[in-house]
Amino acid sequence: MERRIITKTGESKVEVKKSKFLGIAANISSEEEATELLKEIRKKHSMARHVCYAYSIGDSNPRMKFSDDGEPGGTAGKPILDVITGSGIQDIIVIVVRYFGGILLGTGGLVRAYTDSAKEAVLNAETKEECLCCLYDMEIEYPDFETVKYLLENVEGVSMNMDYGTSVTMHVVIPEKISEDVTKKVSDKTSGRAKINLTGKGMM
């Protein structure tokens, strides 16, 4: 399983007919975290007319929510959510703050403004790919160490660090989708001498 998340919040600023739209795209891990961030933004922008948002939390069956915050129905929250679902990013909230400029934009103008603000904020965010990985402790005898190290160094997505004692304990992270193949190669290269223990799994 692979996923993409935000590692650094993105921001945007769009001005349409004197109305200012300020976008924020951030990583969240829970609805409580989303609520807290919204409170902070509303406090920071207490003079703004609208604070509209959408979020998506989770992977296979994400929890989604959006709000027009007083804008005409379907002109703010849903367009922001559409940007989120099209981005391929998980655990994300996008907030767009509007400072009203005195000129009505119409429903089409609002949809474009909120969409553009959300898109720009997402584009300005820094992201990274995560995948489900297996964590292994591999106990390797010294005569086999360089062979195993070379093997693992040449597999994309694998990372490791070592503890040196009477043998070398290699703490290895391997993407789950290739973990069975990689551990089999280690076992084959050492003629079964490597002691390979799965210690856990996690998104990395």
mmCIF file of N, CA, C and O in Angstrom, residues 36-105:
data_model
loop_
_atom_site.group_PDB
_atom_site.id
_atom_site.type_symbol
_atom_site.label_atom_id
_atom_site.label_comp_id
_atom_site.label_asym_id
_atom_site.label_seq_id
_atom_site.Cartn_x
_atom_site.Cartn_y
_atom_site.Cartn_z
ATOM 1 N N GLU A 36 -9.110 21.631 15.533
ATOM 2 C CA GLU A 36 -8.179 22.543 16.203
ATOM 3 C C GLU A 36 -7.547 23.519 15.210
ATOM 4 O O GLU A 36 -7.407 24.712 15.496
ATOM 5 N N LEU A 37 -7.167 23.009 14.039
ATOM 6 C CA LEU A 37 -6.567 23.875 13.026
ATOM 7 C C LEU A 37 -7.564 24.920 12.547
ATOM 8 O O LEU A 37 -7.225 26.102 12.370
ATOM 9 N N LEU A 38 -8.818 24.512 12.366
ATOM 10 C CA LEU A 38 -9.856 25.452 11.949
ATOM 11 C C LEU A 38 -10.061 26.545 12.988
ATOM 12 O O LEU A 38 -10.241 27.723 12.649
ATOM 13 N N LYS A 39 -10.014 26.167 14.267
ATOM 14 C CA LYS A 39 -10.139 27.162 15.343
ATOM 15 C C LYS A 39 -9.014 28.184 15.260
ATOM 16 O O LYS A 39 -9.231 29.395 15.408
ATOM 17 N N GLU A 40 -7.791 27.690 15.028
ATOM 18 C CA GLU A 40 -6.627 28.579 14.924
ATOM 19 C C GLU A 40 -6.778 29.545 13.747
ATOM 20 O O GLU A 40 -6.500 30.751 13.871
ATOM 21 N N ILE A 41 -7.213 29.008 12.606
ATOM 22 C CA ILE A 41 -7.350 29.847 11.412
ATOM 23 C C ILE A 41 -8.449 30.889 11.612
ATOM 24 O O ILE A 41 -8.299 32.063 11.233
ATOM 25 N N ARG A 42 -9.564 30.470 12.213
ATOM 26 C CA ARG A 42 -10.660 31.417 12.440
ATOM 27 C C ARG A 42 -10.241 32.520 13.413
ATOM 28 O O ARG A 42 -10.643 33.678 13.259
ATOM 29 N N LYS A 43 -9.440 32.149 14.410
ATOM 30 C CA LYS A 43 -8.951 33.149 15.363
ATOM 31 C C LYS A 43 -7.990 34.117 14.682
ATOM 32 O O LYS A 43 -8.062 35.335 14.885
ATOM 33 N N LYS A 44 -7.098 33.573 13.847
ATOM 34 C CA LYS A 44 -6.112 34.393 13.152
ATOM 35 C C LYS A 44 -6.781 35.329 12.150
ATOM 36 O O LYS A 44 -6.327 36.467 11.933
ATOM 37 N N HIS A 45 -7.864 34.854 11.517
ATOM 38 C CA HIS A 45 -8.548 35.634 10.484
ATOM 39 C C HIS A 45 -9.969 35.985 10.960
ATOM 40 O O HIS A 45 -10.955 35.727 10.257
ATOM 41 N N SER A 46 -10.046 36.554 12.137
ATOM 42 C CA SER A 46 -11.355 36.841 12.745
ATOM 43 C C SER A 46 -12.166 37.860 11.952
ATOM 44 O O SER A 46 -13.384 37.943 12.082
ATOM 45 N N MET A 47 -11.502 38.665 11.109
ATOM 46 C CA MET A 47 -12.191 39.686 10.317
ATOM 47 C C MET A 47 -12.653 39.158 8.950
ATOM 48 O O MET A 47 -13.292 39.875 8.191
ATOM 49 N N ALA A 48 -12.314 37.904 8.648
ATOM 50 C CA ALA A 48 -12.692 37.334 7.348
ATOM 51 C C ALA A 48 -14.185 37.038 7.304
ATOM 52 O O ALA A 48 -14.808 36.719 8.326
ATOM 53 N N ARG A 49 -14.767 37.132 6.099
ATOM 54 C CA ARG A 49 -16.198 36.868 5.930
ATOM 55 C C ARG A 49 -16.498 35.363 5.974
ATOM 56 O O ARG A 49 -17.490 34.937 6.561
ATOM 57 N N HIS A 50 -15.642 34.560 5.354
ATOM 58 C CA HIS A 50 -15.892 33.113 5.280
ATOM 59 C C HIS A 50 -14.594 32.334 5.502
ATOM 60 O O HIS A 50 -13.534 32.761 5.040
ATOM 61 N N VAL A 51 -14.713 31.205 6.200
ATOM 62 C CA VAL A 51 -13.603 30.251 6.326
ATOM 63 C C VAL A 51 -14.146 28.899 5.867
ATOM 64 O O VAL A 51 -14.790 28.173 6.622
ATOM 65 N N CYS A 52 -13.924 28.588 4.599
ATOM 66 C CA CYS A 52 -14.460 27.365 3.994
ATOM 67 C C CYS A 52 -13.371 26.292 3.970
ATOM 68 O O CYS A 52 -12.184 26.601 3.932
ATOM 69 N N TYR A 53 -13.786 25.038 3.981
ATOM 70 C CA TYR A 53 -12.780 23.975 4.061
ATOM 71 C C TYR A 53 -13.327 22.642 3.566
ATOM 72 O O TYR A 53 -14.546 22.468 3.394
ATOM 73 N N ALA A 54 -12.404 21.738 3.385
ATOM 74 C CA ALA A 54 -12.729 20.330 3.149
ATOM 75 C C ALA A 54 -11.563 19.509 3.651
ATOM 76 O O ALA A 54 -10.426 19.988 3.690
ATOM 77 N N TYR A 55 -11.856 18.286 4.089
ATOM 78 C CA TYR A 55 -10.761 17.396 4.484
ATOM 79 C C TYR A 55 -11.081 15.950 4.155
ATOM 80 O O TYR A 55 -12.246 15.580 3.943
ATOM 81 N N SER A 56 -10.019 15.170 4.092
ATOM 82 C CA SER A 56 -10.119 13.729 3.841
ATOM 83 C C SER A 56 -9.098 13.028 4.726
ATOM 84 O O SER A 56 -7.912 13.352 4.683
ATOM 85 N N ILE A 57 -9.579 12.104 5.550
ATOM 86 C CA ILE A 57 -8.707 11.397 6.493
ATOM 87 C C ILE A 57 -8.847 9.898 6.275
ATOM 88 O O ILE A 57 -9.954 9.359 6.298
ATOM 89 N N GLY A 58 -7.727 9.214 6.071
ATOM 90 C CA GLY A 58 -7.749 7.775 5.862
ATOM 91 C C GLY A 58 -7.465 7.417 4.412
ATOM 92 O O GLY A 58 -7.378 8.293 3.546
ATOM 93 N N ASP A 59 -7.345 6.120 4.151
ATOM 94 C CA ASP A 59 -6.922 5.661 2.836
ATOM 95 C C ASP A 59 -8.046 4.992 2.045
ATOM 96 O O ASP A 59 -8.634 5.594 1.170
ATOM 97 N N SER A 60 -8.367 3.745 2.381
ATOM 98 C CA SER A 60 -9.293 2.978 1.545
ATOM 99 C C SER A 60 -10.729 3.492 1.634
ATOM 100 O O SER A 60 -11.461 3.494 0.658
ATOM 101 N N ASN A 61 -11.153 3.931 2.810
ATOM 102 C CA ASN A 61 -12.509 4.463 2.981
ATOM 103 C C ASN A 61 -12.424 5.740 3.800
ATOM 104 O O ASN A 61 -12.794 5.776 4.970
ATOM 105 N N PRO A 62 -11.900 6.828 3.195
ATOM 106 C CA PRO A 62 -11.591 8.038 3.967
ATOM 107 C C PRO A 62 -12.819 8.733 4.538
ATOM 108 O O PRO A 62 -13.906 8.684 3.956
ATOM 109 N N ARG A 63 -12.631 9.371 5.690
ATOM 110 C CA ARG A 63 -13.663 10.224 6.274
ATOM 111 C C ARG A 63 -13.526 11.602 5.635
ATOM 112 O O ARG A 63 -12.468 12.219 5.714
ATOM 113 N N MET A 64 -14.612 12.062 5.010
ATOM 114 C CA MET A 64 -14.569 13.342 4.293
ATOM 115 C C MET A 64 -15.617 14.291 4.858
ATOM 116 O O MET A 64 -16.695 13.874 5.283
ATOM 117 N N LYS A 65 -15.283 15.575 4.839
ATOM 118 C CA LYS A 65 -16.222 16.599 5.289
ATOM 119 C C LYS A 65 -15.882 17.899 4.582
ATOM 120 O O LYS A 65 -14.716 18.150 4.261
ATOM 121 N N PHE A 66 -16.894 18.716 4.314
ATOM 122 C CA PHE A 66 -16.618 20.033 3.743
ATOM 123 C C PHE A 66 -17.648 21.025 4.247
ATOM 124 O O PHE A 66 -18.732 20.648 4.719
ATOM 125 N N SER A 67 -17.320 22.307 4.151
ATOM 126 C CA SER A 67 -18.210 23.365 4.610
ATOM 127 C C SER A 67 -18.112 24.581 3.695
ATOM 128 O O SER A 67 -17.014 25.004 3.327
ATOM 129 N N ASP A 68 -19.297 25.147 3.357
ATOM 130 C CA ASP A 68 -19.352 26.386 2.578
ATOM 131 C C ASP A 68 -19.292 27.615 3.478
ATOM 132 O O ASP A 68 -19.103 28.735 2.977
ATOM 133 N N ASP A 69 -19.483 27.432 4.774
ATOM 134 C CA ASP A 69 -19.412 28.509 5.764
ATOM 135 C C ASP A 69 -20.135 29.779 5.309
ATOM 136 O O ASP A 69 -19.574 30.878 5.335
ATOM 137 N N GLY A 70 -21.379 29.613 4.878
ATOM 138 C CA GLY A 70 -22.189 30.784 4.523
ATOM 139 C C GLY A 70 -22.176 31.164 3.059
ATOM 140 O O GLY A 70 -22.999 31.977 2.623
ATOM 141 N N GLU A 71 -21.241 30.625 2.288
ATOM 142 C CA GLU A 71 -21.266 30.865 0.844
ATOM 143 C C GLU A 71 -22.431 30.066 0.236
ATOM 144 O O GLU A 71 -22.895 29.083 0.836
ATOM 145 N N PRO A 72 -22.916 30.458 -0.947
ATOM 146 C CA PRO A 72 -23.997 29.683 -1.585
ATOM 147 C C PRO A 72 -23.617 28.205 -1.704
ATOM 148 O O PRO A 72 -22.462 27.865 -1.995
ATOM 149 N N GLY A 73 -24.579 27.327 -1.463
ATOM 150 C CA GLY A 73 -24.321 25.895 -1.449
ATOM 151 C C GLY A 73 -23.612 25.391 -2.694
ATOM 152 O O GLY A 73 -24.015 25.705 -3.815
ATOM 153 N N GLY A 74 -22.550 24.623 -2.492
ATOM 154 C CA GLY A 74 -21.823 24.012 -3.602
ATOM 155 C C GLY A 74 -20.782 24.888 -4.248
ATOM 156 O O GLY A 74 -20.132 24.469 -5.205
ATOM 157 N N THR A 75 -20.571 26.119 -3.731
ATOM 158 C CA THR A 75 -19.623 27.027 -4.386
ATOM 159 C C THR A 75 -18.248 27.055 -3.730
ATOM 160 O O THR A 75 -17.316 27.637 -4.279
ATOM 161 N N ALA A 76 -18.108 26.435 -2.560
ATOM 162 C CA ALA A 76 -16.838 26.547 -1.829
ATOM 163 C C ALA A 76 -16.332 25.193 -1.325
ATOM 164 O O ALA A 76 -15.311 24.681 -1.789
ATOM 165 N N GLY A 77 -17.051 24.607 -0.374
ATOM 166 C CA GLY A 77 -16.580 23.355 0.234
ATOM 167 C C GLY A 77 -16.425 22.215 -0.749
ATOM 168 O O GLY A 77 -15.410 21.519 -0.755
ATOM 169 N N LYS A 78 -17.432 22.030 -1.614
ATOM 170 C CA LYS A 78 -17.373 20.920 -2.586
ATOM 171 C C LYS A 78 -16.256 21.132 -3.611
ATOM 172 O O LYS A 78 -15.516 20.177 -3.915
ATOM 173 N N PRO A 79 -16.082 22.321 -4.178
ATOM 174 C CA PRO A 79 -14.939 22.524 -5.076
ATOM 175 C C PRO A 79 -13.590 22.264 -4.390
ATOM 176 O O PRO A 79 -12.674 21.722 -5.011
ATOM 177 N N ILE A 80 -13.475 22.642 -3.122
ATOM 178 C CA ILE A 80 -12.234 22.369 -2.387
ATOM 179 C C ILE A 80 -12.044 20.860 -2.234
ATOM 180 O O ILE A 80 -10.941 20.336 -2.435
ATOM 181 N N LEU A 81 -13.131 20.151 -1.901
ATOM 182 C CA LEU A 81 -13.046 18.690 -1.762
ATOM 183 C C LEU A 81 -12.672 18.043 -3.089
ATOM 184 O O LEU A 81 -11.899 17.073 -3.118
ATOM 185 N N ASP A 82 -13.197 18.570 -4.192
ATOM 186 C CA ASP A 82 -12.852 18.023 -5.513
ATOM 187 C C ASP A 82 -11.350 18.158 -5.790
ATOM 188 O O ASP A 82 -10.741 17.267 -6.391
ATOM 189 N N VAL A 83 -10.756 19.269 -5.348
ATOM 190 C CA VAL A 83 -9.305 19.447 -5.499
ATOM 191 C C VAL A 83 -8.568 18.392 -4.680
ATOM 192 O O VAL A 83 -7.594 17.783 -5.142
ATOM 193 N N ILE A 84 -9.044 18.146 -3.469
ATOM 194 C CA ILE A 84 -8.412 17.148 -2.596
ATOM 195 C C ILE A 84 -8.463 15.761 -3.227
ATOM 196 O O ILE A 84 -7.447 15.059 -3.304
ATOM 197 N N THR A 85 -9.653 15.357 -3.680
ATOM 198 C CA THR A 85 -9.794 14.000 -4.224
ATOM 199 C C THR A 85 -8.992 13.840 -5.516
ATOM 200 O O THR A 85 -8.532 12.744 -5.837
ATOM 201 N N GLY A 86 -8.800 14.926 -6.248
ATOM 202 C CA GLY A 86 -8.017 14.865 -7.475
ATOM 203 C C GLY A 86 -6.518 14.924 -7.244
ATOM 204 O O GLY A 86 -5.737 14.638 -8.156
ATOM 205 N N SER A 87 -6.111 15.262 -6.026
ATOM 206 C CA SER A 87 -4.684 15.440 -5.740
ATOM 207 C C SER A 87 -3.955 14.131 -5.443
ATOM 208 O O SER A 87 -2.732 14.058 -5.564
ATOM 209 N N GLY A 88 -4.713 13.111 -5.014
ATOM 210 C CA GLY A 88 -4.084 11.851 -4.636
ATOM 211 C C GLY A 88 -3.375 11.905 -3.293
ATOM 212 O O GLY A 88 -2.607 11.002 -2.944
ATOM 213 N N ILE A 89 -3.644 12.947 -2.520
ATOM 214 C CA ILE A 89 -3.004 13.109 -1.207
ATOM 215 C C ILE A 89 -3.964 12.637 -0.121
ATOM 216 O O ILE A 89 -5.159 12.938 -0.168
ATOM 217 N N GLN A 90 -3.437 11.910 0.863
ATOM 218 C CA GLN A 90 -4.243 11.428 1.978
ATOM 219 C C GLN A 90 -3.999 12.277 3.228
ATOM 220 O O GLN A 90 -2.999 12.972 3.334
ATOM 221 N N ASP A 91 -4.932 12.160 4.182
ATOM 222 C CA ASP A 91 -4.823 12.864 5.466
ATOM 223 C C ASP A 91 -4.559 14.347 5.252
ATOM 224 O O ASP A 91 -3.554 14.905 5.701
ATOM 225 N N ILE A 92 -5.473 14.994 4.571
ATOM 226 C CA ILE A 92 -5.272 16.379 4.137
ATOM 227 C C ILE A 92 -6.475 17.243 4.468
ATOM 228 O O ILE A 92 -7.619 16.788 4.376
ATOM 229 N N ILE A 93 -6.204 18.476 4.869
ATOM 230 C CA ILE A 93 -7.241 19.493 4.997
ATOM 231 C C ILE A 93 -6.821 20.693 4.151
ATOM 232 O O ILE A 93 -5.646 21.047 4.112
ATOM 233 N N VAL A 94 -7.794 21.262 3.445
ATOM 234 C CA VAL A 94 -7.563 22.501 2.702
ATOM 235 C C VAL A 94 -8.590 23.522 3.192
ATOM 236 O O VAL A 94 -9.798 23.259 3.178
ATOM 237 N N ILE A 95 -8.082 24.650 3.644
ATOM 238 C CA ILE A 95 -8.921 25.730 4.154
ATOM 239 C C ILE A 95 -8.733 26.940 3.239
ATOM 240 O O ILE A 95 -7.603 27.261 2.867
ATOM 241 N N VAL A 96 -9.834 27.589 2.879
ATOM 242 C CA VAL A 96 -9.744 28.825 2.102
ATOM 243 C C VAL A 96 -10.492 29.924 2.858
ATOM 244 O O VAL A 96 -11.700 29.820 3.100
ATOM 245 N N VAL A 97 -9.753 30.956 3.228
ATOM 246 C CA VAL A 97 -10.291 32.105 3.951
ATOM 247 C C VAL A 97 -10.626 33.200 2.936
ATOM 248 O O VAL A 97 -9.798 33.534 2.084
ATOM 249 N N ARG A 98 -11.840 33.740 3.036
ATOM 250 C CA ARG A 98 -12.219 34.815 2.114
ATOM 251 C C ARG A 98 -12.444 36.127 2.854
ATOM 252 O O ARG A 98 -13.249 36.202 3.787
ATOM 253 N N TYR A 99 -11.728 37.148 2.419
ATOM 254 C CA TYR A 99 -11.986 38.516 2.843
ATOM 255 C C TYR A 99 -12.808 39.183 1.732
ATOM 256 O O TYR A 99 -12.303 39.386 0.632
ATOM 257 N N PHE A 100 -14.064 39.471 2.033
ATOM 258 C CA PHE A 100 -14.994 39.990 1.022
ATOM 259 C C PHE A 100 -14.589 41.386 0.570
ATOM 260 O O PHE A 100 -14.314 42.272 1.374
ATOM 261 N N GLY A 101 -14.551 41.575 -0.748
ATOM 262 C CA GLY A 101 -14.114 42.851 -1.310
ATOM 263 C C GLY A 101 -15.231 43.787 -1.709
ATOM 264 O O GLY A 101 -14.988 44.846 -2.285
ATOM 265 N N GLY A 102 -16.483 43.389 -1.427
ATOM 266 C CA GLY A 102 -17.609 44.278 -1.719
ATOM 267 C C GLY A 102 -18.272 44.036 -3.056
ATOM 268 O O GLY A 102 -19.293 44.652 -3.374
ATOM 269 N N ILE A 103 -17.714 43.153 -3.871
ATOM 270 C CA ILE A 103 -18.286 42.863 -5.194
ATOM 271 C C ILE A 103 -18.698 41.388 -5.242
ATOM 272 O O ILE A 103 -17.883 40.500 -4.967
ATOM 273 N N LEU A 104 -19.957 41.128 -5.561
ATOM 274 C CA LEU A 104 -20.445 39.752 -5.656
ATOM 275 C C LEU A 104 -19.827 39.058 -6.873
ATOM 276 O O LEU A 104 -19.731 39.658 -7.945
ATOM 277 N N LEU A 105 -19.417 37.814 -6.701
ATOM 278 C CA LEU A 105 -18.730 37.098 -7.780
ATOM 279 C C LEU A 105 -19.640 36.154 -8.562
ATOM 280 O O LEU A 105 -19.258 35.671 -9.623
#
